[in-house]
Coordinates of C-alpha atoms in Angstrom, one line a residue:
X177 CA 14.3 -36.6 -35.0
X178 CA 14.5 -32.6 -35.9
X179 CA 10.5 -32.4 -35.6
X180 CA 10.3 -34.5 -32.2
X181 CA 12.9 -31.8 -31.2
X182 CA 10.7 -29.3 -32.8
X183 CA 7.5 -30.4 -30.5
X184 CA 9.5 -30.5 -27.4
X185 CA 11.0 -26.5 -28.0
X186 CA 7.7 -25.3 -28.4
X187 CA 6.2 -27.0 -25.2
X188 CA 9.6 -25.4 -23.3
X189 CA 9.8 -21.8 -25.1
X190 CA 5.7 -21.5 -24.0
X191 CA 7.2 -21.7 -20.5
X192 CA 10.5 -19.6 -21.4
X193 CA 9.4 -16.9 -18.8
X194 CA 7.5 -19.1 -16.6
X195 CA 9.8 -22.6 -17.3
X196 CA 9.0 -25.4 -15.6
X197 CA 11.4 -27.4 -17.3
X198 CA 15.1 -27.5 -17.1
X199 CA 14.8 -28.5 -21.2
X200 CA 15.0 -25.5 -23.0
X201 CA 17.7 -24.1 -20.8
X202 CA 19.4 -27.7 -21.6
X203 CA 18.9 -26.5 -25.3
X204 CA 19.1 -23.1 -25.6
X205 CA 20.7 -20.0 -24.3
X206 CA 18.3 -16.7 -24.4
X207 CA 19.2 -12.9 -24.1
X208 CA 17.1 -10.4 -23.9
X209 CA 17.0 -6.2 -24.4
X210 CA 13.4 -4.7 -23.2
X211 CA 12.6 -1.3 -23.8
X212 CA 9.3 0.2 -22.3
X213 CA 9.1 3.9 -24.1
X214 CA 6.1 6.0 -22.1
X215 CA 4.4 8.7 -23.9
X216 CA 2.8 11.5 -22.8
X217 CA -0.6 10.0 -22.4
X218 CA 0.9 7.4 -20.3
X219 CA 0.7 4.5 -23.3
X220 CA 3.8 2.0 -23.2
X221 CA 5.4 0.7 -26.3
X222 CA 6.8 -2.4 -25.8
X223 CA 9.5 -3.8 -27.4
X224 CA 11.8 -6.9 -26.6
X225 CA 14.5 -7.8 -28.7
X226 CA 15.0 -11.5 -28.2
X227 CA 18.2 -13.6 -29.4
X228 CA 18.0 -17.7 -28.5
X229 CA 21.1 -19.8 -29.1
X230 CA 21.2 -23.2 -30.6
X231 CA 23.1 -25.3 -27.7
X232 CA 23.3 -28.5 -29.5
X233 CA 23.5 -29.1 -33.9
X234 CA 20.4 -31.3 -33.8
X235 CA 17.6 -28.8 -32.4
X236 CA 15.8 -26.5 -34.0
X237 CA 13.9 -23.3 -32.4
X238 CA 10.8 -23.0 -34.9
X239 CA 8.0 -20.8 -32.1
X240 CA 8.4 -18.7 -29.1
X241 CA 5.7 -17.5 -27.0
X242 CA 5.8 -14.8 -24.9
X243 CA 3.3 -14.7 -21.7
X244 CA 2.2 -11.1 -19.8
X245 CA 0.0 -11.4 -17.0
X246 CA -2.9 -8.7 -16.3
X247 CA -1.6 -6.5 -19.0
X248 CA -4.1 -5.6 -21.9
X249 CA -2.0 -5.4 -25.1
X250 CA -2.7 -4.6 -28.7
X251 CA -0.7 -3.2 -31.8
X252 CA 0.9 -6.3 -31.6
X253 CA 4.0 -6.9 -34.3
X254 CA 6.7 -9.7 -34.8
X255 CA 9.0 -9.3 -37.2
X256 CA 12.3 -11.3 -37.6
X257 CA 15.4 -11.1 -40.5
X258 CA 12.7 -12.1 -43.4
X259 CA 9.8 -9.6 -42.6
X260 CA 7.4 -9.8 -40.5
X261 CA 5.9 -13.1 -38.5
X262 CA 2.7 -15.0 -37.7
X263 CA 2.0 -14.0 -33.8
X264 CA -1.1 -15.6 -32.4
X265 CA -2.7 -14.1 -29.5
X266 CA -4.7 -16.3 -27.0
X267 CA -6.1 -14.9 -24.1
X268 CA -7.0 -17.2 -20.9
X269 CA -8.1 -16.1 -17.9
X270 CA -5.4 -13.0 -16.7
X271 CA -2.6 -13.8 -18.7
X272 CA -2.3 -13.5 -22.7
X273 CA 0.5 -15.5 -24.8
X274 CA 2.2 -13.7 -27.5
X275 CA 2.9 -17.4 -29.9
X276 CA 5.1 -15.9 -32.3
X277 CA 6.3 -18.5 -35.1
X278 CA 10.0 -17.7 -36.9
X279 CA 10.2 -17.3 -40.6
X280 CA 13.7 -18.8 -41.1
X281 CA 15.1 -20.9 -38.1
X282 CA 18.8 -20.7 -37.9
X283 CA 20.1 -24.4 -37.8
X284 CA 23.1 -25.8 -36.1
X285 CA 24.8 -25.2 -33.0
X286 CA 25.6 -21.8 -31.5
X287 CA 23.4 -20.8 -34.2
X288 CA 21.4 -17.6 -33.2
X289 CA 17.2 -16.5 -34.2
X290 CA 16.8 -12.9 -33.1
X291 CA 13.5 -11.3 -33.7
X292 CA 11.1 -8.9 -32.2
X293 CA 7.9 -8.3 -31.1
X294 CA 6.4 -4.8 -30.3
X295 CA 3.3 -3.7 -28.5
X296 CA 1.4 -1.0 -27.0
X297 CA -0.1 -1.6 -23.3
X298 CA -2.1 1.3 -21.1
X299 CA -1.3 -1.0 -18.0
X300 CA 2.6 -0.1 -17.5
X301 CA 2.0 3.7 -16.3
X302 CA -1.0 5.1 -14.6
X303 CA -2.1 8.7 -13.1
X304 CA -2.9 8.6 -9.3
X305 CA -4.3 12.4 -8.6
X306 CA -1.2 14.6 -9.3
X307 CA 1.4 11.2 -9.2
X308 CA 2.6 9.2 -12.1
X309 CA 3.1 5.5 -11.3
X310 CA 5.0 3.4 -13.7
X311 CA 5.1 -0.1 -12.6
X312 CA 7.2 -3.2 -14.8
X313 CA 5.9 -6.4 -13.2
X314 CA 8.7 -9.0 -12.1
X315 CA 9.9 -11.3 -14.4
X316 CA 10.0 -14.8 -12.8
X317 CA 12.4 -17.4 -13.0
X318 CA 15.2 -14.6 -14.5
X319 CA 18.1 -16.6 -13.5
X320 CA 17.6 -19.0 -16.2
X321 CA 18.4 -16.2 -19.2
X322 CA 21.9 -15.1 -20.5
X323 CA 21.5 -11.5 -20.8
X324 CA 17.9 -9.4 -19.3
X325 CA 18.8 -5.5 -19.8
X326 CA 15.8 -3.0 -19.8
X327 CA 15.7 0.5 -20.9
X328 CA 12.9 2.6 -19.5
X329 CA 12.0 5.8 -20.4
X330 CA 9.7 8.7 -19.1
X331 CA 8.4 11.6 -20.3
X332 CA 10.2 14.7 -18.7
X333 CA 6.5 16.5 -17.4
X334 CA 5.9 13.4 -15.9
X335 CA 7.5 15.7 -12.8
X336 CA 10.2 15.6 -10.9
X337 CA 11.4 11.8 -9.9
X338 CA 10.1 11.0 -6.6
X339 CA 11.8 7.6 -6.2
X340 CA 12.8 4.7 -9.1
X341 CA 13.2 1.2 -7.4
X342 CA 15.5 -0.8 -7.9
X343 CA 18.4 1.9 -8.3
X344 CA 19.3 2.1 -11.8
X345 CA 22.4 1.6 -13.6
X346 CA 22.7 4.7 -15.0
X347 CA 20.4 7.6 -15.4
X348 CA 19.6 10.5 -18.3
X349 CA 17.8 12.8 -19.8
X350 CA 17.3 12.7 -23.6
X351 CA 14.9 14.2 -25.9
X352 CA 13.0 15.2 -23.1
X353 CA 13.0 11.7 -21.2
X354 CA 13.9 10.7 -18.3
X355 CA 16.2 7.1 -19.6
X356 CA 16.8 4.9 -16.8
X357 CA 19.2 1.4 -17.8
X358 CA 18.5 -1.6 -15.6
X359 CA 20.6 -4.9 -16.2
X360 CA 19.4 -8.7 -15.3
X361 CA 21.4 -8.5 -11.7
X362 CA 19.1 -5.6 -10.4
X363 CA 15.7 -8.0 -11.8
X364 CA 16.5 -10.8 -10.2
X365 CA 13.7 -10.9 -7.4
X366 CA 11.7 -7.3 -8.5
X367 CA 10.1 -5.9 -11.4
X368 CA 10.3 -1.7 -11.5
X369 CA 8.2 0.4 -10.2
X370 CA 8.6 3.7 -10.1
X371 CA 7.0 7.5 -9.2
X372 CA 7.0 11.4 -10.2
X373 CA 5.2 14.1 -9.6
X374 CA 5.7 16.6 -6.6
X375 CA 3.6 14.8 -4.2
X376 CA 0.0 13.8 -4.0
X377 CA -3.0 16.3 -2.2
X378 CA -6.5 15.0 -1.6
X379 CA -9.3 15.9 0.2
X380 CA -10.8 13.5 2.9
X381 CA -14.8 13.5 4.2
X382 CA -15.0 11.3 7.1
X383 CA -17.9 10.4 9.0
X384 CA -17.8 8.7 12.6
X385 CA -20.9 7.5 13.5
X386 CA -20.9 7.0 17.3
X387 CA -23.9 5.1 19.8
X388 CA -24.6 4.9 23.2
X389 CA -27.1 2.2 24.2
X390 CA -26.9 2.7 28.3
X391 CA -28.9 4.9 30.3
X392 CA -26.2 7.2 31.4
X393 CA -24.3 9.7 28.9
X394 CA -20.9 8.7 27.9
X395 CA -17.6 9.6 26.7
X396 CA -16.1 8.1 23.4
X397 CA -13.3 8.7 21.2
X398 CA -12.5 8.4 17.6
X399 CA -8.8 8.7 15.5
X400 CA -7.9 11.5 13.5
X401 CA -5.9 10.9 10.2
X402 CA -2.4 11.4 11.8
X403 CA 0.3 13.7 10.5
X404 CA 3.5 11.7 9.8
X405 CA 7.3 13.4 9.0
X406 CA 8.5 13.2 6.0
X407 CA 5.4 10.7 4.8
X408 CA 1.9 12.8 5.9
X409 CA 0.5 15.8 6.6
X410 CA -2.6 17.1 7.2
X411 CA -5.0 19.5 7.3
X412 CA -8.3 19.3 9.3
X413 CA -10.8 22.0 8.0
X414 CA -13.8 21.0 10.1
X415 CA -14.8 18.9 12.8
X416 CA -18.8 19.6 13.6
X417 CA -19.9 18.7 16.0
X418 CA -16.7 20.1 18.2
X419 CA -15.0 17.5 20.2
X420 CA -15.7 17.5 23.9
X421 CA -11.4 16.9 24.5
X422 CA -8.7 15.8 22.0
X423 CA -5.3 14.4 23.1
X424 CA -2.3 12.6 21.3
X425 CA -1.7 8.4 22.3
X426 CA 1.8 6.9 22.8
X427 CA 1.5 5.8 19.1
X428 CA 0.9 9.3 17.5
X429 CA -2.3 8.9 17.1
X430 CA -4.7 11.8 17.6
X431 CA -8.3 10.9 19.4
X432 CA -11.0 13.2 19.5
X433 CA -13.3 12.6 22.3
X434 CA -17.2 13.0 22.8
X435 CA -19.5 13.0 25.1
X436 CA -22.6 11.1 24.3
X437 CA -26.2 11.5 25.8
X438 CA -27.9 8.2 27.0
X439 CA -29.9 6.3 24.5
X440 CA -28.7 8.5 21.8
X441 CA -26.9 8.5 18.6
X442 CA -24.2 10.9 17.6
X443 CA -22.4 11.7 13.8
X444 CA -19.2 13.4 13.7
X445 CA -18.1 14.7 10.2
X446 CA -14.4 15.0 9.6
X447 CA -13.4 17.5 6.1
X448 CA -9.8 18.1 5.6
X449 CA -7.1 17.8 3.0
X450 CA -4.0 15.4 3.3
X451 CA -0.7 16.0 1.3
X452 CA 1.2 12.1 0.6
X453 CA 4.9 12.8 0.0
X454 CA 6.8 9.3 -1.4
X455 CA 9.7 7.9 0.2
X456 CA 12.9 5.7 -0.6
X457 CA 15.7 4.1 1.2
X458 CA 18.7 2.2 0.8
X459 CA 18.9 -1.3 3.0
X460 CA 22.5 -1.3 2.6
X461 CA 22.3 2.4 4.9
X462 CA 20.5 1.3 7.8
X463 CA 21.2 1.9 11.1
X464 CA 22.7 -0.6 14.5
X465 CA 20.3 -2.2 16.1
X466 CA 22.1 -1.4 18.9
X467 CA 21.4 2.2 18.7
X468 CA 17.7 1.9 18.7
X469 CA 16.1 4.0 22.0
X470 CA 15.8 1.7 24.8
X471 CA 11.8 2.7 25.1
X472 CA 11.2 1.9 21.6
X473 CA 11.9 -1.4 22.2
X474 CA 10.0 -1.5 25.7
X475 CA 7.3 -0.5 23.8
X476 CA 7.3 -2.1 20.3
X477 CA 8.8 -5.3 20.4
X478 CA 6.3 -7.3 23.0
X479 CA 3.6 -9.5 22.1
X480 CA -0.4 -9.2 21.5
X481 CA -3.2 -10.5 20.5
X482 CA -2.6 -10.6 16.5
X483 CA 1.1 -10.4 17.3
X484 CA 2.6 -13.9 18.2
X485 CA 6.3 -12.9 18.9
X486 CA 7.1 -15.0 21.8
X487 CA 5.7 -18.0 20.3
X488 CA 8.5 -21.2 19.0
X489 CA 7.4 -20.6 15.8
X490 CA 8.0 -17.4 15.1
X491 CA 11.3 -17.3 17.4
X492 CA 12.5 -19.8 15.2
X493 CA 11.5 -18.1 12.2
X494 CA 13.0 -15.2 13.8
X495 CA 16.4 -16.6 14.5
X496 CA 16.9 -18.1 11.1
X497 CA 16.2 -15.3 9.5
X498 CA 18.1 -12.8 11.6
X499 CA 21.6 -11.9 11.0
X500 CA 24.1 -10.0 13.0
X501 CA 26.3 -8.9 10.6
X502 CA 23.6 -6.6 9.1
X503 CA 22.2 -3.6 9.9
X504 CA 18.3 -3.2 11.1
X505 CA 16.9 -2.7 7.7
X506 CA 18.7 -5.4 6.0
X507 CA 16.9 -7.7 8.6
X508 CA 13.8 -6.2 8.6
X509 CA 14.0 -6.8 5.2
X510 CA 15.1 -10.6 5.3
X511 CA 11.6 -10.8 7.4
X512 CA 10.0 -8.9 4.6
X513 CA 11.0 -11.4 2.0
X514 CA 10.5 -14.4 3.8
X515 CA 6.9 -13.0 4.5
X516 CA 6.1 -12.3 0.8
X517 CA 7.5 -15.9 0.1
X518 CA 5.5 -17.5 1.8
X519 CA 1.8 -16.0 2.4
X520 CA -0.9 -16.4 -0.8
X521 CA -3.5 -13.5 -0.9
X522 CA -6.7 -15.1 -0.9
X523 CA -7.7 -13.9 -3.7
X524 CA -11.4 -14.3 -2.4
X525 CA -11.4 -11.6 0.4
X526 CA -12.4 -8.7 -1.0
X527 CA -15.8 -10.1 -1.8
X528 CA -16.5 -11.0 2.1
X529 CA -19.0 -9.5 3.7
X530 CA -16.3 -10.2 6.8
X531 CA -12.4 -11.3 6.8
X532 CA -11.6 -12.5 10.3
X533 CA -8.7 -11.4 11.3
X534 CA -6.4 -14.5 12.7
X535 CA -2.8 -13.1 13.2
X536 CA 0.6 -13.8 12.2
X537 CA 0.9 -17.7 13.7
X538 CA -2.4 -18.9 12.3
X539 CA -1.5 -17.6 8.7
X540 CA 1.8 -19.9 8.8
X541 CA -1.0 -22.4 9.1
X542 CA -3.0 -21.8 6.5
X543 CA -0.5 -19.4 4.1
X544 CA -3.0 -19.5 0.9
X545 CA -6.2 -18.0 3.2
X546 CA -4.1 -14.6 3.6
X547 CA -5.3 -11.1 3.2
X548 CA -3.2 -7.7 4.5
X549 CA -3.5 -8.5 7.5
X550 CA -2.0 -11.6 8.0
X551 CA 0.9 -10.0 6.0
X552 CA 0.9 -7.3 8.1
X553 CA 0.4 -9.4 11.6
X554 CA 3.0 -11.9 10.6
X555 CA 5.8 -9.1 9.7
X556 CA 5.5 -7.4 12.5
X557 CA 5.6 -11.0 14.4
X558 CA 8.6 -11.5 13.6
X559 CA 10.5 -8.6 13.0
X560 CA 9.5 -7.6 16.7
X561 CA 11.4 -11.3 17.7
X562 CA 14.7 -9.9 15.9
X563 CA 14.1 -7.0 18.7
X564 CA 13.6 -4.6 16.3
X565 CA 10.5 -2.0 16.6
X566 CA 7.8 -2.7 14.4
X567 CA 4.1 -1.4 14.1
X568 CA 0.5 -2.0 12.2
X569 CA -1.0 1.3 9.8
X570 CA -4.9 0.9 8.7
X571 CA -6.0 3.4 6.1
X572 CA -6.7 4.2 2.4
X573 CA -5.1 2.7 -0.7
X574 CA -5.2 3.8 -3.7
X575 CA -5.2 1.1 -6.2
X576 CA -7.3 2.0 -9.0
X577 CA -9.1 -1.2 -9.4
X578 CA -5.8 -3.1 -9.7
X579 CA -6.1 -7.0 -9.1
X580 CA -2.3 -7.1 -8.1
X581 CA -2.9 -4.1 -5.8
X582 CA -5.4 -5.7 -3.2
X583 CA -7.8 -4.4 -0.8
X584 CA -8.9 -6.2 2.3
X585 CA -10.7 -4.4 5.0
X586 CA -14.4 -4.7 3.8
X587 CA -15.8 -2.3 6.5
X588 CA -19.2 -2.5 5.0
X589 CA -21.5 0.8 2.7
X590 CA -18.9 0.4 0.1
X591 CA -15.8 1.2 2.1
X592 CA -12.6 -0.8 2.2
X593 CA -9.4 -0.4 3.9
X594 CA -6.1 -1.7 3.6
X595 CA -3.2 -2.7 6.3
X596 CA 0.2 -2.2 5.8
X597 CA 3.7 -2.3 8.3
X598 CA 6.3 0.1 9.6
X599 CA 9.4 -0.8 11.4
X600 CA 12.1 1.8 13.2
X601 CA 15.0 1.7 11.7
X602 CA 17.8 4.3 13.9
X603 CA 19.6 5.8 10.9
X604 CA 15.7 6.2 8.5
X605 CA 13.1 6.6 11.7
X606 CA 9.9 5.0 10.9
X607 CA 9.8 3.1 7.7
X608 CA 6.4 2.0 6.2
X609 CA 6.5 -1.6 4.0
X610 CA 4.3 -3.0 2.2
X611 CA 4.5 -6.7 1.9
X612 CA 1.2 -7.6 0.6
X613 CA 0.9 -5.7 -2.5
X614 CA 4.7 -7.0 -2.5
X615 CA 3.3 -10.4 -2.7
X616 CA 0.8 -9.8 -5.2
X617 CA 3.1 -7.7 -7.8
X618 CA 6.0 -8.7 -7.4
X619 CA 6.8 -5.0 -7.3
X620 CA 9.4 -3.1 -4.4
X621 CA 7.5 -2.1 -1.6
X622 CA 10.5 -2.5 0.9
X623 CA 12.5 0.3 -0.1
X624 CA 9.9 2.3 -0.8
X625 CA 6.0 3.4 -0.5
X626 CA 4.7 5.4 -3.3
X627 CA 2.3 8.2 -2.2
X628 CA -0.6 6.0 -2.5
X629 CA -1.3 4.8 1.1
X630 CA -3.4 7.3 3.3
X631 CA -2.7 6.3 7.0
X632 CA -5.8 6.7 9.4
X633 CA -4.1 5.2 12.5
X634 CA -1.5 4.1 14.0
X635 CA -1.8 0.5 16.2
X636 CA 1.7 -0.2 18.3
X637 CA 0.9 -0.8 22.2
X638 CA -2.6 -2.5 21.2
X639 CA -2.8 -4.9 17.9
X640 CA -6.3 -4.0 18.1
X641 CA -6.9 -0.6 19.5
X642 CA -7.9 2.5 17.8
X643 CA -10.1 1.4 15.4
X644 CA -9.6 3.2 11.8
X645 CA -12.0 5.7 10.6
X646 CA -14.7 3.8 8.5
X647 CA -14.8 1.5 11.3
X648 CA -16.9 3.5 13.9
X649 CA -20.3 2.5 12.0
X650 CA -23.7 2.2 13.1
X651 CA -25.2 1.7 8.9
X652 CA -23.7 -1.3 7.6
X653 CA -24.8 0.8 4.3
X654 CA -23.3 4.3 4.6
X655 CA -20.8 4.9 2.6
X656 CA -18.5 6.5 5.8
X657 CA -14.9 7.4 4.0
X658 CA -14.7 9.5 0.9
X659 CA -11.7 10.3 -0.5
X660 CA -11.0 12.6 -4.0
X661 CA -7.8 13.9 -5.7
X662 CA -7.6 17.8 -4.6
X663 CA -7.5 19.9 -7.8
X664 CA -6.8 22.6 -5.8
X665 CA -3.5 24.2 -6.8
X666 CA -3.3 26.8 -3.0
X667 CA -1.6 25.7 -0.9
X668 CA -3.2 25.6 2.7
X669 CA -1.0 23.2 4.4
X670 CA 0.6 24.8 7.7
X671 CA 3.4 23.9 9.6
X672 CA 1.0 23.0 12.9
X673 CA 1.2 19.4 13.9
X674 CA -1.8 17.4 13.6
X675 CA -2.3 17.2 17.7
X676 CA -1.9 21.3 17.7
X677 CA -4.8 21.7 14.8
X678 CA -7.5 19.2 16.5
X679 CA -6.8 21.3 19.8
X680 CA -8.5 24.5 18.0
X681 CA -11.7 22.7 17.5
X682 CA -12.2 22.2 21.5
X683 CA -14.8 24.8 22.0
X684 CA -17.0 22.8 24.1
X685 CA -19.3 20.3 22.3
X686 CA -22.5 21.7 21.0
X687 CA -25.3 20.4 23.9
X688 CA -27.6 17.9 22.9
X689 CA -31.5 18.9 22.7
X690 CA -32.4 17.9 26.1
X691 CA -29.5 20.0 27.3
X692 CA -30.4 22.6 25.4
X693 CA -34.5 22.3 27.3
X694 CA -32.5 22.0 30.6
X695 CA -30.8 25.4 30.3
X696 CA -33.6 27.2 28.7
X697 CA -35.8 25.9 32.2
X698 CA -32.9 26.9 34.3
X699 CA -32.5 30.5 32.6
X700 CA -36.4 30.9 33.4
X701 CA -36.1 30.0 36.8
X702 CA -33.5 32.3 37.3
X703 CA -35.3 35.3 36.0
X704 CA -38.1 34.7 37.7
X705 CA -35.8 35.2 40.6
X706 CA -34.6 38.1 39.8
X707 CA -38.1 39.6 39.2
X708 CA -39.2 38.4 42.5
X709 CA -36.5 39.7 44.1
X710 CA -35.9 43.3 42.5
X711 CA -39.5 44.2 41.5
X712 CA -41.6 42.4 43.8
X713 CA -39.6 42.4 47.4
X714 CA -43.0 42.7 49.6
X715 CA -43.3 39.1 48.7
X716 CA -40.2 37.7 49.8
X717 CA -41.3 39.9 52.9
X718 CA -44.1 37.7 53.5
X719 CA -42.6 34.6 53.1
X720 CA -39.9 35.8 55.7
X721 CA -42.9 36.9 58.2
X722 CA -44.7 34.0 57.5
X723 CA -42.3 31.6 59.1

């Protein structure tokens, strides 16, 4: 009988972290004390201290399996009260399973098996530019455990804390480390995300290719990366050629206009720098819906091509999710949670030459074919249907090629962009969120947005315009978006807005070759006329006398 129970237990414990059966829950209780200690080079020492408590006298826990997704691990050690345990490592696709065999399994009701599994990994902490990101994935079905305590230690020399989510139970500084403590209740539906450093500084080089196929010259415009309050500062170093005119639209985009001659091509090069600042909110302190300015409700709660605000399905979802007892951010979080749990990211999207944008309503019909645009469109549709202003952001996102932080807008030539939404809370202002990365990583991208999102455009009044940098393209093989982290410690950023900076470059667009020839010919004729008038007046008199 015991052998039969051992076999069942083996199957149950293999899926303990992601259980597919309630068998283990009925026969055992589990407790976890987990420690993540990050060292200065970014390596993490991870310790799982696990206790399995027998709930029945005739069941013996002989094996345990810990499964880890998308994590390369090494230096694996297993120990219990009898010494070193045998730990078998199995790698299948993107999952690493550690199968540990207990040396001396405890027998009897309420008896405890305590053991440790220790390993190292470089997938927890990574440095992006000047910022360290420390992310611990979400644990599935955590509610089946009795206890799950997590301690995260991060070196102080990583820099000041930009944010930690969820908010830890306690924080202290010890032995030159920040020490954060979390418990099961904080981690039931999310992993741990955190960033350290002052801010992220980068340099960009953006090319815009404009083409005029008509027989008349026309005016075309391009969108320059905007500044965003408390989130993004931009510096324009040079725009070549100079724009004919610049304007700011109602969404806050800075648009540079160019006269493109007939049957010609014009390429614009923008170089500059940007500073990305992390932000974090507490939804519990959000504002009241009644305090949202009327002009924002009028502009940003309506229907558009990809935002099916007035459809019956979207209206029903919004009605079911909206709670008039909650504030704006809490209701927006209801929409965010719904989107992240309803849609499934299409892993083939980044490799496709063209990903069709389907809109929020279509995403509901085929949730497994979703990319960042569908996550964004569905969130905006639902939030707008709640009466909360929402907009779309397109731009560049740094993901270190991590599979769980995908980029979906393939612009050819090796350029990949990302889409994410923002909503308006009268207490916080515009708050950017990323339901795509929240869904694929299991991390919190609602209460905070990291310093890895660089916005190129805001789409609010129109779901299709303006186009982001990288989309103004003639040659499909050329890379038009180049971003690199700045190594310059000098601060070149000014207090001028992006629009004020752009206006300084309006010195008149440089003339084309044909315009230059016309100017030369005109000048020659003028000089000839002056020569005749001043030096050969008799020729003028002869002309008039003849007449």
